[in-house]
Coordinates of C-alpha atoms and ligand atoms in Angstrom, one line a residue:
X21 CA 30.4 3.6 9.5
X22 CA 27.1 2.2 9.8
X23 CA 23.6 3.4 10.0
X24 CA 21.5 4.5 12.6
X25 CA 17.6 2.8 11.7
X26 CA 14.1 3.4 12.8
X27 CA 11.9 0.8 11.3
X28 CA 8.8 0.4 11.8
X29 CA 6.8 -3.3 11.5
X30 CA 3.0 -2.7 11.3
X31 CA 2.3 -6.0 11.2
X32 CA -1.1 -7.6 10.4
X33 CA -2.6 -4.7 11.6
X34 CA -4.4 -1.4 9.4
X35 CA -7.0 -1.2 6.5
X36 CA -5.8 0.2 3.3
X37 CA -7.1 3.8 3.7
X38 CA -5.4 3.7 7.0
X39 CA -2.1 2.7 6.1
X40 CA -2.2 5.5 3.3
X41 CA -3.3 7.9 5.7
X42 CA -0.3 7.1 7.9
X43 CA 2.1 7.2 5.2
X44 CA 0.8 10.4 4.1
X45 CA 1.5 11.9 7.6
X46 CA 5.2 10.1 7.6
X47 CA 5.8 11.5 4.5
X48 CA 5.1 14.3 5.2
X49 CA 6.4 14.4 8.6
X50 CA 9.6 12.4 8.6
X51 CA 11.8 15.8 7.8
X52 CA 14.7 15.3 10.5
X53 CA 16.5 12.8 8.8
X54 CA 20.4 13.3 9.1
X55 CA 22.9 11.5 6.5
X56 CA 23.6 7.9 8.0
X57 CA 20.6 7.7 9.6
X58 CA 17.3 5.5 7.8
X59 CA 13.4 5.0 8.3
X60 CA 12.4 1.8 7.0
X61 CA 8.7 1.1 6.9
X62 CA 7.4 -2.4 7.3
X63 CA 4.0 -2.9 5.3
X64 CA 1.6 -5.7 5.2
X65 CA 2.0 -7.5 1.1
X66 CA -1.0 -5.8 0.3
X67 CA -0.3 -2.1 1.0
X68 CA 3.3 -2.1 -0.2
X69 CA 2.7 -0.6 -3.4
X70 CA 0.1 1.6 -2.0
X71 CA 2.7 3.2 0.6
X72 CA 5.3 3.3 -1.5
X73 CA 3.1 5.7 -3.7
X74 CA 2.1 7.5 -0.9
X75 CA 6.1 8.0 0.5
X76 CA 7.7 8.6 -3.3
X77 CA 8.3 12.1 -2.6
X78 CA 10.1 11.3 0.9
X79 CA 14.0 10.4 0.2
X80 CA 13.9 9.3 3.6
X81 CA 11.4 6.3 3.7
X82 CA 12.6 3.0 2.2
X83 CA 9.7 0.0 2.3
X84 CA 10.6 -3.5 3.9
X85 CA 8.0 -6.3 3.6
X86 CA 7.7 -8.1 6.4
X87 CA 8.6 -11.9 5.6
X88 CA 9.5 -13.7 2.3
X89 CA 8.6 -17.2 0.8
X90 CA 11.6 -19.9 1.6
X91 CA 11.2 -20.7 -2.2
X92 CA 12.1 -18.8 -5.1
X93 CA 9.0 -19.7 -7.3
X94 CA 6.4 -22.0 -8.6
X95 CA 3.5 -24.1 -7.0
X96 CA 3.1 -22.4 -3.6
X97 CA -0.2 -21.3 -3.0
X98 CA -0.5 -17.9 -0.5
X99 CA 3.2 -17.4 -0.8
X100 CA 5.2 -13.9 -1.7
X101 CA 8.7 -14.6 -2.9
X102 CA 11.8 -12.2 -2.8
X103 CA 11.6 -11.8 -6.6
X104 CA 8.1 -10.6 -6.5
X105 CA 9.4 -7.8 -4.1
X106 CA 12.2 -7.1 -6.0
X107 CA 10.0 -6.6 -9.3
X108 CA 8.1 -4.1 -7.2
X109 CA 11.3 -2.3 -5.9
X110 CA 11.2 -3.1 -2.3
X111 CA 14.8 -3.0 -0.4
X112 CA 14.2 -4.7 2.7
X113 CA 12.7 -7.7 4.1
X114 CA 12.0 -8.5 7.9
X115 CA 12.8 -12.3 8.0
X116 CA 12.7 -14.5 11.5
X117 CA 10.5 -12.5 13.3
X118 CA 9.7 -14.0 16.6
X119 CA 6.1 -14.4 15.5
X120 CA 7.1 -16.1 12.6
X121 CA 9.5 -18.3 14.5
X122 CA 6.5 -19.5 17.1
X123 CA 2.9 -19.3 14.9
X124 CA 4.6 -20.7 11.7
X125 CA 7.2 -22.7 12.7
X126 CA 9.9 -21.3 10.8
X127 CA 13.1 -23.1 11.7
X128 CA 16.8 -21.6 11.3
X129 CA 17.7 -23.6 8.1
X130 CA 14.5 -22.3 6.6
X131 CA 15.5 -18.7 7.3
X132 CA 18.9 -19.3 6.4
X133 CA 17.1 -19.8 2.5
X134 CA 15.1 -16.8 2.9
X135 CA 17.8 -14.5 3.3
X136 CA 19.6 -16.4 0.5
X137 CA 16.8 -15.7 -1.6
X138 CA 16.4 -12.2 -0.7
X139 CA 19.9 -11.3 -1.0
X140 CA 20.1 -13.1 -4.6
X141 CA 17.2 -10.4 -5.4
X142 CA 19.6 -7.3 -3.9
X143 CA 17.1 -6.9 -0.8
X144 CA 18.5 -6.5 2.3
X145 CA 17.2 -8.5 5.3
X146 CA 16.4 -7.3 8.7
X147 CA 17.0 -10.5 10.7
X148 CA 15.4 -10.8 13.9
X149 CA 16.6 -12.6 16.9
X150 CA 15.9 -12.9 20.3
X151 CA 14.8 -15.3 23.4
X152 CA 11.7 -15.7 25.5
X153 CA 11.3 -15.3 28.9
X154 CA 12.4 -19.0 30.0
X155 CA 15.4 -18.2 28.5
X156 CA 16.5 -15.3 30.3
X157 CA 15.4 -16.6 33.7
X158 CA 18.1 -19.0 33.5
X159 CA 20.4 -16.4 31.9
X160 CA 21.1 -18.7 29.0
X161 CA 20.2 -15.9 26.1
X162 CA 23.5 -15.6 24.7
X163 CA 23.7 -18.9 24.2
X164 CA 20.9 -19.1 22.4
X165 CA 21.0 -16.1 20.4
X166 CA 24.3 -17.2 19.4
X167 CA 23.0 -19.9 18.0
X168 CA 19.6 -18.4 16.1
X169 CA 22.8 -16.3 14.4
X170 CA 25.2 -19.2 13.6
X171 CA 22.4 -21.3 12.2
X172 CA 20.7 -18.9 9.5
X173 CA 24.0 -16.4 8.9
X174 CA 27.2 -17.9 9.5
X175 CA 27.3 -19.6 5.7
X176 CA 26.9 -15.9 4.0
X177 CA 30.4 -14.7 2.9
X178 CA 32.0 -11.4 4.4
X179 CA 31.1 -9.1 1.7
X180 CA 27.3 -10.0 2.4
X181 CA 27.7 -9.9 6.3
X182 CA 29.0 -6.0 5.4
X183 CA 26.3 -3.5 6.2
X184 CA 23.5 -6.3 7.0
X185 CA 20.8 -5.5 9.5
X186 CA 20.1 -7.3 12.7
X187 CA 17.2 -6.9 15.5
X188 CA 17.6 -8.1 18.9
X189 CA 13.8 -8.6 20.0
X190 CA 13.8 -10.3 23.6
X191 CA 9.9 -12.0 23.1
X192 CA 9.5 -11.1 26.6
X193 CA 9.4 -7.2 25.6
X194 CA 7.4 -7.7 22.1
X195 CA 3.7 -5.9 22.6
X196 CA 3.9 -6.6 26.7
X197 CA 4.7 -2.7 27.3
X198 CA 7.8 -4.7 28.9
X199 CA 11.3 -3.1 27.6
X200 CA 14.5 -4.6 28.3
X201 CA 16.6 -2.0 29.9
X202 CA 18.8 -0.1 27.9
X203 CA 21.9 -1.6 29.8
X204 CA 20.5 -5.1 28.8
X205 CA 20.0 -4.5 25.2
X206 CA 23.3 -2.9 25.1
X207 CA 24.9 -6.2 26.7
X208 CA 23.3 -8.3 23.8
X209 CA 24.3 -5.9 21.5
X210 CA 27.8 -5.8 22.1
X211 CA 27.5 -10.3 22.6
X212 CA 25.8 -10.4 19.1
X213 CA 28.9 -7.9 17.6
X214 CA 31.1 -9.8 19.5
X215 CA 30.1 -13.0 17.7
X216 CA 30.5 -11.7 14.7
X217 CA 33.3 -10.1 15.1
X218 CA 34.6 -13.7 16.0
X219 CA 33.6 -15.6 12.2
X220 CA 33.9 -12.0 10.2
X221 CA 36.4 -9.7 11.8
X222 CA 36.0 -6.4 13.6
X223 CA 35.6 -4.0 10.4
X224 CA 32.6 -6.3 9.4
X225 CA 31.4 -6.9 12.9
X226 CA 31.4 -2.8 12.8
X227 CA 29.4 -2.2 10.1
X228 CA 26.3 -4.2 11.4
X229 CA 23.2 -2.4 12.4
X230 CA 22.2 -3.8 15.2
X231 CA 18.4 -2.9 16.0
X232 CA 16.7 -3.1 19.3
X233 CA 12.8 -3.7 19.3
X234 CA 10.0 -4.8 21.8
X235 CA 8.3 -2.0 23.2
X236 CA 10.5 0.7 21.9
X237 CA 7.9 4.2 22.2
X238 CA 8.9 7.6 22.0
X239 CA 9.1 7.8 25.8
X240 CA 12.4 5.3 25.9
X241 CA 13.9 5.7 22.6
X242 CA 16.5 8.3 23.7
X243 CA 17.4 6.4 26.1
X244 CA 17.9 3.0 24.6
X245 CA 19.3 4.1 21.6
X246 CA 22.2 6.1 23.4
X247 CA 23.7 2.8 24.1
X248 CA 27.0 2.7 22.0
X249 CA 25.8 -0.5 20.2
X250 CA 22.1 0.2 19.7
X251 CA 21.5 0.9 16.3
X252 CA 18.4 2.3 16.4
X253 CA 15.2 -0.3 16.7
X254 CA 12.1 -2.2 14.8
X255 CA 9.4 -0.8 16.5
X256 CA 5.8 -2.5 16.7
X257 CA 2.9 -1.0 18.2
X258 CA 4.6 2.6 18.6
X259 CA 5.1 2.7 14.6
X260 CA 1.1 2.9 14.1
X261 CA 1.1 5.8 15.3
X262 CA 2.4 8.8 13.3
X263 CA 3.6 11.4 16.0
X264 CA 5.0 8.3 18.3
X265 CA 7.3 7.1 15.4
X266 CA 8.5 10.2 14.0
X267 CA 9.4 10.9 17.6
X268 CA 11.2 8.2 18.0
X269 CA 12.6 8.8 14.4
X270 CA 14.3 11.8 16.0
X271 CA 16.1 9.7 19.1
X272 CA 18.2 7.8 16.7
X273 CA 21.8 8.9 17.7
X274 CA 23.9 10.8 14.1
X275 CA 24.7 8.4 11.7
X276 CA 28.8 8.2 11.5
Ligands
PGA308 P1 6.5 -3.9 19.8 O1 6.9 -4.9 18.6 O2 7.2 -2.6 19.5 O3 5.0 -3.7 19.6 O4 6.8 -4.5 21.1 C1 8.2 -5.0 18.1 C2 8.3 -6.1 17.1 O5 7.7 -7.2 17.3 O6 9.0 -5.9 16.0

């Protein structure tokens, strides 16, 4: 009913020859792939292209950029906007990533427009969500999750809630080695579902992939992604790393 997802974000991280070296060994390596299930590689602008040349032969890999302009075109100086990606042929976007959220200010209406403008160009966004540390020391997270969701989705109609692609990334756990338990993510999980079951229904609310990410490595992902609303995760630093992702590739639970 809905997929199962590794992706990977590599961030600003990797020179050219070493992001086509590492796409060359996921291409190679990412064989395990059951139906339902999806790898989704998260490239730097620059490289996108240059992986997607390296990965053609691999059914398996689909290419997400990592953010979008919040404009569709025109005078905007250093920006990339969905319908460049789309004339490129790239399916998926990461859009509110926490980093985004904190170093660039991007605010939940703003988002909202990105994942307008991405879905208008037939490129599905990963939306990230998630609360820092102060957050969950006063156990307010669902209340504030609920509202990074209500703020930037709850205008998209049913059929484009169907299928869409959500990531739960507590900031505590991004790059701090620090991973929420797999009991916690799972109570998220089910609280993010749960909201949407509320404005689109269970069958929508159903077909969600929810993603888990901060700190997912080979050594949890079993574990985490055994939790009946995990999803599968956006993985950070783990996804440099060839043998580390495929790995964790091969902990996502069957696609149903
Ligand atoms: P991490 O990053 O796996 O390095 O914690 C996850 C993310 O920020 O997407």
């Amino acid at each position: 009913m809905r997929k199962q997802i590794a992706a990977a974000n590599w961030k600003m991280n990797l020179t050219a020859s070493q992001a086509q070296e590492l796409a060359a060994a996921l291409a190679t390596g990412v064989t395990q792939v059951q139906p339902g299930q999806q790898v989704i590689l998260g490239v730097p602008f620059p490289y996108l292209v240059l992986v997607q040349n390296k990965v053609a032969g691999n059914k398996n890999i689909f290419l997400s950029a990592q953010n979008c302009a919040d404009k569709k075109n025109g005078a905007y100086t250093g920006e990339t906007s969905a319908e460049m990606l789309h004339s490129i042929s790239i399916p998926y976007v990461i859009i509110g990533h926490s980093e985004r959220r904190e170093y660039y200010h991007e605010t939940h209406s703003q988002l909202a427009t990105k994942v307008d403008l991405a879905l208008a160009q037939d490129i599905q966004p990963i939306f990230c969500c998630g609360e820092p540390l102060h957050v969950r020391e006063t156990n307010t997270q669902n209340v504030f999750v609920e509202k990074q969701l209500k703020e930037s989705l709850f205008h998209l109609s049913d059929a484009q809630m169907k299928n869409f692609i959500i990531a739960y990334e507590p900031i505590w756990a991004i790059g701090t080695g620090k991973t929420a338990s797999s009991d916690q993510a799972q109570e998220m999980h089910a609280h993010i579902r749960q909201v949407l079951a509320s404005k689109y229904g269970n069958e929508t609310a159903e077909s969600v992939s929810i993603l888990y990410g901060g700190s997912v490595k080979a050594a949890n992902a079993t574990e985490i992604f055994s939790k009946p609303d995990v999803d599968g995760g956006l993985v950070g630093g783990a996804s440099l790393v060839a043998t580390e992702f495929i790995s964790i590739i091969e902990s996502l639970k069957p696609g149903s």
